[in-house]
Amino acid sequence: MGEHRRTILITGASAGIGAALARVCAGRGYDLILTARREGPLQALAEDLTTRHGVSVSVITTDLAESGAPAALVAAIAARGLKVDGLVNNAGFSRTTGFLATDPADHAAMIRVMLTAPVELSRLLLPGMAARGWGRVLNVASLAGQMPATGGDTLYGPIKSFLIKASQGLWLETQGTGVHVTALCPGYTYTEFHDVNGSREQVSSAYPKWMWMDADRVARIGWDAVEANRPRVTPGAANNVLAALGGLLPDSLALKMVGGHARRLDRL
Ligand SMILES: NC(=O)c1ccc[n+]([C@@H]2O[C@H](COP(=O)([O-])OP(=O)(O)OC[C@H]3O[C@@H](n4cnc5c(N)ncnc54)[C@H](OP(=O)(O)O)[C@@H]3O)[C@@H](O)[C@H]2O)c1
C-alpha cells in the first residue's frame, strides 16, 4: 500500500476471532492497533505479525468493561500519533448461568464490552474515516443475534441483535462516503470463548464437528465481506440455514427450537 498505509484497530485481539482477524489484516498489508486486557498474548502476536508481514503493530491494553474505556483508548491512540482507518469491534464473552443467577456486574460488563464499547468507538472513530473518505467497520456479532432468543444466556442474543441492526443502520448512513460497515455473524467457532464461559464440555458433546468452524476461516470471510461492503455476513452453509430458519419460524416453533438447544447445553 506504499505511502497510503492504513491502520486497523482490533478489540479482543488476544485470542480467537480477534487474533485471527489480526493475522488476516496483517497478511493484507494493514498496520494494526491491538487491544484486550492481557498484554502477553497481544505482544506475542504483535511480534509475530511484524516479523512475518513487515507491518507496524501497536499494543494498548484496555478493559472495555470499565466505563469511559473507549474514550480513553481513543485518547491513548491519538497520544501515540496514530490514526484509525478501520475498526473491528470483536471483544466479547457470555455467561450461561441464567438471568437470575448471573452476577449483575457480569451483565453490566457484557453490555459495556459488546454494546456500549462498539457504539462509543464507532461514534469516536467514524467521523475521521468519513472525512478521509476511507473506512472499514467490522462488528463481530453472532448467529445468536439472528435467533429469537438465547435461553440461559439471556442478554447475549439481544446484544448481538443490536449490533446487527446498528451495523445495518450505519451501512445505510455511510453509503457513498468510502466507509464500509459489516456485521459478522459466526456460528460455533473454535476459540477460547467456550472455555471462558465454562461450556466447552457441553458444546463439544452436544454439537458435531461439522457445526464448527475455525477462527481463521471466519476471519477471512468477515474481512472479505467488509472489503466488499456487505452489511451482514454469516459464515458457513449450516449457519446460513439456521439463520434463515430463525427468521422464518413462528415464535412458538422458534422458541421450542432454541429451548431444546438450551436444554441440551444444561442452560435451562
Ligand atoms: N466462538 C464462538 O463460537 C463465537 C460465535 C459467535 C460469535 N462470537 C463472538 O466473537 C467475538 C470474539 O470471541 P471469540 O470466540 O474469539 O472468544 P475468545 O477467544 O474468548 O476471545 C475474546 C476476546 O475478547 C477479549 N475481551 C473479553 N473481555 C474483555 C474486556 N472486558 N475488555 C477487553 N477485551 C475483552 C478477550 O481478551 P482478554 O481476555 O485478554 O481481555 C479476547 O481477546 C465475541 O464478540 C463473541 O461474542 C464467538
mmCIF file of C-alpha atoms and ligand atoms in Angstrom:
data_model
loop_
_atom_site.group_PDB
_atom_site.id
_atom_site.type_symbol
_atom_site.label_atom_id
_atom_site.label_comp_id
_atom_site.label_asym_id
_atom_site.label_seq_id
_atom_site.Cartn_x
_atom_site.Cartn_y
_atom_site.Cartn_z
ATOM 1 C CA MET A 1 0.000 0.000 0.000
ATOM 2 C CA GLY A 2 3.105 2.257 -0.154
ATOM 3 C CA GLU A 3 2.617 5.708 1.345
ATOM 4 C CA HIS A 4 -1.104 5.025 1.891
ATOM 5 C CA ARG A 5 -0.598 2.597 4.779
ATOM 6 C CA ARG A 6 -3.803 2.118 6.732
ATOM 7 C CA THR A 7 -4.278 1.172 10.355
ATOM 8 C CA ILE A 8 -6.949 -1.153 11.740
ATOM 9 C CA LEU A 9 -7.891 -1.172 15.443
ATOM 10 C CA ILE A 10 -8.988 -4.628 16.646
ATOM 11 C CA THR A 11 -10.589 -5.168 20.057
ATOM 12 C CA GLY A 12 -10.319 -8.585 21.703
ATOM 13 C CA ALA A 13 -7.202 -9.371 19.682
ATOM 14 C CA SER A 14 -5.519 -11.503 22.365
ATOM 15 C CA ALA A 15 -7.354 -14.689 21.318
ATOM 16 C CA GLY A 16 -9.805 -16.374 18.954
ATOM 17 C CA ILE A 17 -11.525 -14.496 16.130
ATOM 18 C CA GLY A 18 -9.839 -11.167 17.023
ATOM 19 C CA ALA A 19 -6.350 -12.672 16.767
ATOM 20 C CA ALA A 20 -7.380 -14.383 13.519
ATOM 21 C CA LEU A 21 -8.615 -11.054 12.106
ATOM 22 C CA ALA A 22 -5.266 -9.507 13.067
ATOM 23 C CA ARG A 23 -3.498 -12.253 11.053
ATOM 24 C CA VAL A 24 -5.790 -11.670 8.052
ATOM 25 C CA CYS A 25 -5.345 -7.869 8.121
ATOM 26 C CA ALA A 26 -1.562 -8.076 8.603
ATOM 27 C CA GLY A 27 -1.380 -10.544 5.700
ATOM 28 C CA ARG A 28 -3.124 -7.957 3.536
ATOM 29 C CA GLY A 29 -0.647 -5.234 4.467
ATOM 30 C CA TYR A 30 -2.569 -3.253 7.074
ATOM 31 C CA ASP A 31 -0.866 -1.770 10.125
ATOM 32 C CA LEU A 32 -2.621 -2.689 13.357
ATOM 33 C CA ILE A 33 -3.532 -1.494 16.832
ATOM 34 C CA LEU A 34 -4.342 -4.496 19.007
ATOM 35 C CA THR A 35 -6.247 -4.233 22.262
ATOM 36 C CA ALA A 36 -7.586 -6.531 25.014
ATOM 37 C CA ARG A 37 -6.864 -6.924 28.749
ATOM 38 C CA ARG A 38 -3.987 -9.463 28.520
ATOM 39 C CA GLU A 39 -0.762 -7.871 27.400
ATOM 40 C CA GLY A 40 1.323 -11.063 26.954
ATOM 41 C CA PRO A 41 -0.639 -12.637 24.086
ATOM 42 C CA LEU A 42 -1.077 -9.221 22.394
ATOM 43 C CA GLN A 43 2.694 -8.570 22.438
ATOM 44 C CA ALA A 44 3.471 -12.092 21.192
ATOM 45 C CA LEU A 45 1.002 -11.671 18.304
ATOM 46 C CA ALA A 46 2.368 -8.194 17.505
ATOM 47 C CA GLU A 47 5.954 -9.510 17.288
ATOM 48 C CA ASP A 48 4.901 -12.458 15.131
ATOM 49 C CA LEU A 49 2.934 -10.289 12.684
ATOM 50 C CA THR A 50 5.682 -7.674 12.428
ATOM 51 C CA THR A 51 8.270 -10.353 11.640
ATOM 52 C CA ARG A 52 6.060 -12.257 9.247
ATOM 53 C CA HIS A 53 4.466 -9.389 7.304
ATOM 54 C CA GLY A 54 6.621 -6.311 7.992
ATOM 55 C CA VAL A 55 3.612 -4.315 9.213
ATOM 56 C CA SER A 56 3.616 -1.931 12.157
ATOM 57 C CA VAL A 57 1.654 -3.248 15.169
ATOM 58 C CA SER A 58 0.885 -1.283 18.358
ATOM 59 C CA VAL A 59 -0.438 -2.826 21.553
ATOM 60 C CA ILE A 60 -2.632 -0.914 24.010
ATOM 61 C CA THR A 61 -4.252 -2.847 26.865
ATOM 62 C CA THR A 62 -7.794 -1.881 27.887
ATOM 63 C CA ASP A 63 -10.623 -3.318 29.957
ATOM 64 C CA LEU A 64 -13.680 -2.414 27.876
ATOM 65 C CA ALA A 65 -15.963 -3.315 30.794
ATOM 66 C CA GLU A 66 -14.833 -0.102 32.517
ATOM 67 C CA SER A 67 -16.928 2.981 31.933
ATOM 68 C CA GLY A 68 -15.039 5.533 29.792
ATOM 69 C CA ALA A 69 -12.637 2.887 28.430
ATOM 70 C CA PRO A 70 -13.429 3.525 24.725
ATOM 71 C CA ALA A 71 -12.708 7.271 25.032
ATOM 72 C CA ALA A 72 -9.506 6.558 26.996
ATOM 73 C CA LEU A 73 -8.425 4.075 24.319
ATOM 74 C CA VAL A 74 -9.019 6.588 21.517
ATOM 75 C CA ALA A 75 -7.080 9.227 23.508
ATOM 76 C CA ALA A 76 -4.173 6.774 24.009
ATOM 77 C CA ILE A 77 -4.135 6.074 20.257
ATOM 78 C CA ALA A 78 -4.076 9.804 19.439
ATOM 79 C CA ALA A 79 -1.300 10.365 22.013
ATOM 80 C CA ARG A 80 0.859 7.891 20.054
ATOM 81 C CA GLY A 81 0.238 9.922 16.893
ATOM 82 C CA LEU A 82 -1.747 7.119 15.256
ATOM 83 C CA LYS A 83 -4.939 7.454 13.224
ATOM 84 C CA VAL A 84 -7.545 4.725 12.875
ATOM 85 C CA ASP A 85 -8.770 3.811 9.378
ATOM 86 C CA GLY A 86 -10.588 0.638 10.348
ATOM 87 C CA LEU A 87 -12.316 -0.618 13.493
ATOM 88 C CA VAL A 88 -13.056 -4.231 14.408
ATOM 89 C CA ASN A 89 -15.461 -4.444 17.352
ATOM 90 C CA ASN A 90 -14.772 -8.030 18.355
ATOM 91 C CA ALA A 91 -14.172 -8.273 22.138
ATOM 92 C CA GLY A 92 -16.849 -10.352 23.813
ATOM 93 C CA PHE A 93 -17.884 -13.103 26.196
ATOM 94 C CA SER A 94 -21.034 -14.712 27.544
ATOM 95 C CA ARG A 95 -22.449 -16.021 30.809
ATOM 96 C CA THR A 96 -24.559 -19.183 30.616
ATOM 97 C CA THR A 97 -25.764 -19.302 34.226
ATOM 98 C CA GLY A 98 -29.269 -17.952 33.565
ATOM 99 C CA PHE A 99 -30.505 -14.392 34.058
ATOM 100 C CA LEU A 100 -31.389 -14.690 37.767
ATOM 101 C CA ALA A 101 -28.158 -16.409 38.829
ATOM 102 C CA THR A 102 -25.787 -14.214 36.829
ATOM 103 C CA ASP A 103 -23.979 -11.523 38.817
ATOM 104 C CA PRO A 104 -25.433 -8.099 37.857
ATOM 105 C CA ALA A 105 -21.839 -6.891 37.455
ATOM 106 C CA ASP A 106 -21.348 -9.522 34.744
ATOM 107 C CA HIS A 107 -24.487 -8.347 32.960
ATOM 108 C CA ALA A 108 -23.200 -4.772 33.077
ATOM 109 C CA ALA A 109 -19.811 -5.913 31.744
ATOM 110 C CA MET A 110 -21.435 -7.813 28.858
ATOM 111 C CA ILE A 111 -23.391 -4.702 27.879
ATOM 112 C CA ARG A 112 -20.328 -2.438 28.185
ATOM 113 C CA VAL A 113 -17.939 -4.715 26.262
ATOM 114 C CA MET A 114 -20.259 -5.855 23.444
ATOM 115 C CA LEU A 115 -22.740 -2.982 23.093
ATOM 116 C CA THR A 116 -21.564 0.305 24.646
ATOM 117 C CA ALA A 117 -17.929 -0.030 23.508
ATOM 118 C CA PRO A 118 -18.806 -0.681 19.827
ATOM 119 C CA VAL A 119 -21.235 2.294 19.859
ATOM 120 C CA GLU A 120 -18.743 4.655 21.522
ATOM 121 C CA LEU A 121 -15.750 3.553 19.434
ATOM 122 C CA SER A 122 -17.788 3.878 16.234
ATOM 123 C CA ARG A 123 -19.006 7.361 17.186
ATOM 124 C CA LEU A 124 -15.466 8.472 18.048
ATOM 125 C CA LEU A 125 -13.709 6.979 15.024
ATOM 126 C CA LEU A 126 -16.203 7.130 12.129
ATOM 127 C CA PRO A 127 -16.015 10.920 11.593
ATOM 128 C CA GLY A 128 -12.256 10.681 10.840
ATOM 129 C CA MET A 129 -12.834 7.783 8.443
ATOM 130 C CA ALA A 130 -15.630 9.637 6.635
ATOM 131 C CA ALA A 131 -13.535 12.828 6.432
ATOM 132 C CA ARG A 132 -10.626 10.884 4.890
ATOM 133 C CA GLY A 133 -13.015 9.088 2.506
ATOM 134 C CA TRP A 134 -11.998 5.552 3.519
ATOM 135 C CA GLY A 135 -13.018 3.371 6.435
ATOM 136 C CA ARG A 136 -13.839 -0.175 7.492
ATOM 137 C CA VAL A 137 -16.003 -1.139 10.493
ATOM 138 C CA LEU A 138 -16.440 -4.843 11.178
ATOM 139 C CA ASN A 139 -18.763 -5.661 14.072
ATOM 140 C CA VAL A 140 -18.405 -9.253 15.282
ATOM 141 C CA ALA A 141 -21.990 -10.176 16.169
ATOM 142 C CA SER A 142 -23.210 -13.795 16.141
ATOM 143 C CA LEU A 143 -25.623 -16.290 14.663
ATOM 144 C CA ALA A 144 -27.195 -15.977 18.132
ATOM 145 C CA GLY A 145 -28.241 -12.434 17.145
ATOM 146 C CA GLN A 146 -30.363 -13.885 14.342
ATOM 147 C CA MET A 147 -32.188 -16.328 16.623
ATOM 148 C CA PRO A 148 -35.361 -15.376 18.526
ATOM 149 C CA ALA A 149 -33.684 -15.869 21.935
ATOM 150 C CA THR A 150 -30.674 -17.317 23.750
ATOM 151 C CA GLY A 151 -32.109 -19.236 26.724
ATOM 152 C CA GLY A 152 -29.913 -19.303 29.817
ATOM 153 C CA ASP A 153 -27.604 -16.762 28.197
ATOM 154 C CA THR A 154 -30.412 -14.241 28.132
ATOM 155 C CA LEU A 155 -28.649 -10.987 27.210
ATOM 156 C CA TYR A 156 -26.151 -12.414 24.710
ATOM 157 C CA GLY A 157 -28.532 -12.856 21.745
ATOM 158 C CA PRO A 158 -30.230 -9.460 22.174
ATOM 159 C CA ILE A 159 -26.855 -7.702 22.449
ATOM 160 C CA LYS A 160 -25.752 -9.352 19.194
ATOM 161 C CA SER A 161 -29.112 -8.473 17.520
ATOM 162 C CA PHE A 162 -28.491 -4.857 18.486
ATOM 163 C CA LEU A 163 -25.070 -4.999 16.868
ATOM 164 C CA ILE A 164 -26.508 -6.430 13.628
ATOM 165 C CA LYS A 165 -29.230 -3.741 13.399
ATOM 166 C CA ALA A 166 -26.829 -0.946 14.340
ATOM 167 C CA SER A 167 -24.422 -2.180 11.637
ATOM 168 C CA GLN A 168 -27.201 -2.188 9.039
ATOM 169 C CA GLY A 169 -28.206 1.368 10.015
ATOM 170 C CA LEU A 170 -24.599 2.545 9.801
ATOM 171 C CA TRP A 171 -24.170 0.764 6.479
ATOM 172 C CA LEU A 172 -27.071 2.856 5.131
ATOM 173 C CA GLU A 173 -25.691 6.072 6.620
ATOM 174 C CA THR A 174 -22.188 5.595 5.235
ATOM 175 C CA GLN A 175 -23.057 4.738 1.624
ATOM 176 C CA GLY A 176 -21.008 6.875 -0.734
ATOM 177 C CA THR A 177 -18.541 8.000 1.936
ATOM 178 C CA GLY A 178 -15.888 5.327 1.321
ATOM 179 C CA VAL A 179 -16.703 3.785 4.705
ATOM 180 C CA HIS A 180 -17.876 0.152 4.744
ATOM 181 C CA VAL A 181 -19.764 -1.355 7.706
ATOM 182 C CA THR A 182 -20.418 -5.079 8.179
ATOM 183 C CA ALA A 183 -21.878 -7.308 10.883
ATOM 184 C CA LEU A 184 -20.126 -10.696 11.002
ATOM 185 C CA CYS A 185 -22.405 -13.413 12.410
ATOM 186 C CA PRO A 186 -20.378 -16.565 13.178
ATOM 187 C CA GLY A 187 -21.867 -19.785 14.482
ATOM 188 C CA TYR A 188 -19.833 -22.167 16.637
ATOM 189 C CA THR A 189 -16.170 -21.258 16.211
ATOM 190 C CA TYR A 190 -13.072 -22.829 17.807
ATOM 191 C CA THR A 191 -11.699 -20.109 20.140
ATOM 192 C CA GLU A 192 -11.356 -19.592 23.918
ATOM 193 C CA PHE A 193 -14.996 -18.404 24.108
ATOM 194 C CA HIS A 194 -16.491 -21.654 25.436
ATOM 195 C CA ASP A 195 -13.594 -22.153 27.893
ATOM 196 C CA VAL A 196 -14.222 -18.668 29.302
ATOM 197 C CA ASN A 197 -17.974 -19.316 29.788
ATOM 198 C CA GLY A 198 -17.344 -22.840 31.113
ATOM 199 C CA SER A 199 -19.412 -24.684 28.487
ATOM 200 C CA ARG A 200 -16.645 -26.401 26.482
ATOM 201 C CA GLU A 201 -17.662 -29.914 27.558
ATOM 202 C CA GLN A 202 -21.395 -29.421 26.900
ATOM 203 C CA VAL A 203 -20.983 -27.766 23.483
ATOM 204 C CA SER A 204 -18.382 -30.316 22.352
ATOM 205 C CA SER A 205 -20.620 -33.274 23.162
ATOM 206 C CA ALA A 206 -23.916 -31.649 22.034
ATOM 207 C CA TYR A 207 -22.734 -30.373 18.635
ATOM 208 C CA PRO A 208 -20.897 -32.372 15.954
ATOM 209 C CA LYS A 209 -17.676 -31.195 14.328
ATOM 210 C CA TRP A 210 -19.419 -30.155 11.090
ATOM 211 C CA MET A 211 -21.213 -27.398 13.004
ATOM 212 C CA TRP A 212 -17.872 -25.815 13.982
ATOM 213 C CA MET A 213 -15.607 -23.516 12.002
ATOM 214 C CA ASP A 214 -12.057 -22.449 12.645
ATOM 215 C CA ALA A 215 -11.393 -18.839 13.571
ATOM 216 C CA ASP A 216 -9.087 -18.167 10.600
ATOM 217 C CA ARG A 217 -11.811 -19.080 8.098
ATOM 218 C CA VAL A 218 -14.405 -16.978 9.951
ATOM 219 C CA ALA A 219 -11.978 -14.039 9.977
ATOM 220 C CA ARG A 220 -11.235 -14.329 6.242
ATOM 221 C CA ILE A 221 -14.957 -14.402 5.403
ATOM 222 C CA GLY A 222 -15.594 -11.427 7.696
ATOM 223 C CA TRP A 223 -12.798 -9.289 6.281
ATOM 224 C CA ASP A 224 -13.724 -10.148 2.672
ATOM 225 C CA ALA A 225 -17.296 -9.059 3.443
ATOM 226 C CA VAL A 226 -16.299 -5.661 4.835
ATOM 227 C CA GLU A 227 -13.966 -5.071 1.883
ATOM 228 C CA ALA A 228 -16.923 -5.913 -0.400
ATOM 229 C CA ASN A 229 -19.206 -3.559 1.597
ATOM 230 C CA ARG A 230 -21.740 -6.244 2.558
ATOM 231 C CA PRO A 231 -23.913 -5.137 5.519
ATOM 232 C CA ARG A 232 -24.064 -8.620 7.029
ATOM 233 C CA VAL A 233 -22.302 -11.927 6.568
ATOM 234 C CA THR A 234 -22.944 -15.316 8.174
ATOM 235 C CA PRO A 235 -20.049 -17.729 7.596
ATOM 236 C CA GLY A 236 -20.777 -21.364 6.626
ATOM 237 C CA ALA A 237 -23.706 -23.066 4.870
ATOM 238 C CA ALA A 238 -25.158 -24.693 8.026
ATOM 239 C CA ASN A 239 -25.146 -21.350 9.845
ATOM 240 C CA ASN A 240 -26.953 -19.701 6.921
ATOM 241 C CA VAL A 241 -29.682 -22.353 7.056
ATOM 242 C CA LEU A 242 -30.073 -21.807 10.814
ATOM 243 C CA ALA A 243 -30.156 -18.016 10.385
ATOM 244 C CA ALA A 244 -32.886 -18.331 7.724
ATOM 245 C CA LEU A 245 -34.902 -20.688 9.950
ATOM 246 C CA GLY A 246 -34.523 -18.299 12.890
ATOM 247 C CA GLY A 247 -36.173 -15.567 10.821
ATOM 248 C CA LEU A 248 -38.909 -17.705 9.230
ATOM 249 C CA LEU A 249 -40.342 -19.841 12.010
ATOM 250 C CA PRO A 250 -43.277 -18.587 14.088
ATOM 251 C CA ASP A 251 -42.335 -17.708 17.695
ATOM 252 C CA SER A 252 -43.862 -20.883 19.154
ATOM 253 C CA LEU A 253 -41.705 -23.156 16.972
ATOM 254 C CA ALA A 254 -38.622 -20.966 17.090
ATOM 255 C CA LEU A 255 -38.677 -20.809 20.898
ATOM 256 C CA LYS A 256 -39.132 -24.588 21.003
ATOM 257 C CA MET A 257 -36.030 -24.934 18.850
ATOM 258 C CA VAL A 258 -33.840 -22.605 20.921
ATOM 259 C CA GLY A 259 -35.306 -24.018 24.162
ATOM 260 C CA GLY A 260 -34.251 -27.516 23.084
ATOM 261 C CA HIS A 261 -30.800 -26.168 22.273
ATOM 262 C CA ALA A 262 -30.501 -24.507 25.710
ATOM 263 C CA ARG A 263 -31.649 -27.700 27.484
ATOM 264 C CA ARG A 264 -29.067 -29.808 25.583
ATOM 265 C CA LEU A 265 -26.440 -27.437 26.960
ATOM 266 C CA ASP A 266 -27.863 -27.613 30.540
ATOM 267 C CA ARG A 267 -28.747 -23.905 30.386
ATOM 268 C CA LEU A 268 -32.427 -24.348 31.198
HETATM 269 N N1 LIG B 1 -16.564 -18.649 19.484
HETATM 270 C C1 LIG B 1 -17.791 -18.651 19.025
HETATM 271 O O1 LIG B 1 -18.410 -19.742 18.879
HETATM 272 C C2 LIG B 1 -18.462 -17.358 18.660
HETATM 273 C C3 LIG B 1 -19.623 -17.431 17.875
HETATM 274 C C4 LIG B 1 -20.258 -16.249 17.500
HETATM 275 C C5 LIG B 1 -19.751 -15.028 17.870
HETATM 276 N N2 LIG B 1 -18.629 -14.982 18.644
HETATM 277 C C6 LIG B 1 -18.146 -13.632 19.017
HETATM 278 O O2 LIG B 1 -16.812 -13.475 18.567
HETATM 279 C C7 LIG B 1 -16.164 -12.477 19.342
HETATM 280 C C8 LIG B 1 -14.790 -12.985 19.744
HETATM 281 O O3 LIG B 1 -14.941 -14.097 20.592
HETATM 282 P P1 LIG B 1 -14.033 -15.398 20.482
HETATM 283 O O4 LIG B 1 -14.917 -16.523 20.144
HETATM 284 O O5 LIG B 1 -12.847 -15.119 19.674
HETATM 285 O O6 LIG B 1 -13.681 -15.577 22.034
HETATM 286 P P2 LIG B 1 -12.294 -15.568 22.843
HETATM 287 O O7 LIG B 1 -11.313 -16.488 22.182
HETATM 288 O O8 LIG B 1 -12.666 -15.827 24.260
HETATM 289 O O9 LIG B 1 -11.790 -14.071 22.660
HETATM 290 C C9 LIG B 1 -12.478 -12.992 23.273
HETATM 291 C C10 LIG B 1 -11.628 -11.741 23.198
HETATM 292 O O10 LIG B 1 -12.344 -10.680 23.853
HETATM 293 C C11 LIG B 1 -11.480 -10.052 24.786
HETATM 294 N N3 LIG B 1 -12.225 -9.493 25.922
HETATM 295 C C12 LIG B 1 -13.099 -10.139 26.747
HETATM 296 N N4 LIG B 1 -13.499 -9.322 27.732
HETATM 297 C C13 LIG B 1 -12.863 -8.123 27.545
HETATM 298 C C14 LIG B 1 -12.835 -6.895 28.248
HETATM 299 N N5 LIG B 1 -13.527 -6.716 29.399
HETATM 300 N N6 LIG B 1 -12.083 -5.878 27.777
HETATM 301 C C15 LIG B 1 -11.361 -6.049 26.645
HETATM 302 N N7 LIG B 1 -11.313 -7.199 25.934
HETATM 303 C C16 LIG B 1 -12.056 -8.227 26.388
HETATM 304 C C17 LIG B 1 -10.529 -11.171 25.237
HETATM 305 O O11 LIG B 1 -9.287 -10.630 25.665
HETATM 306 P P3 LIG B 1 -8.779 -10.530 27.190
HETATM 307 O O12 LIG B 1 -9.320 -11.724 27.936
HETATM 308 O O13 LIG B 1 -7.285 -10.528 27.039
HETATM 309 O O14 LIG B 1 -9.310 -9.213 27.660
HETATM 310 C C18 LIG B 1 -10.310 -11.912 23.926
HETATM 311 O O15 LIG B 1 -9.283 -11.300 23.169
HETATM 312 C C19 LIG B 1 -17.088 -12.192 20.535
HETATM 313 O O16 LIG B 1 -17.750 -10.963 20.343
HETATM 314 C C20 LIG B 1 -18.080 -13.361 20.502
HETATM 315 O O17 LIG B 1 -19.306 -12.991 21.046
HETATM 316 C C21 LIG B 1 -17.980 -16.111 19.031
#
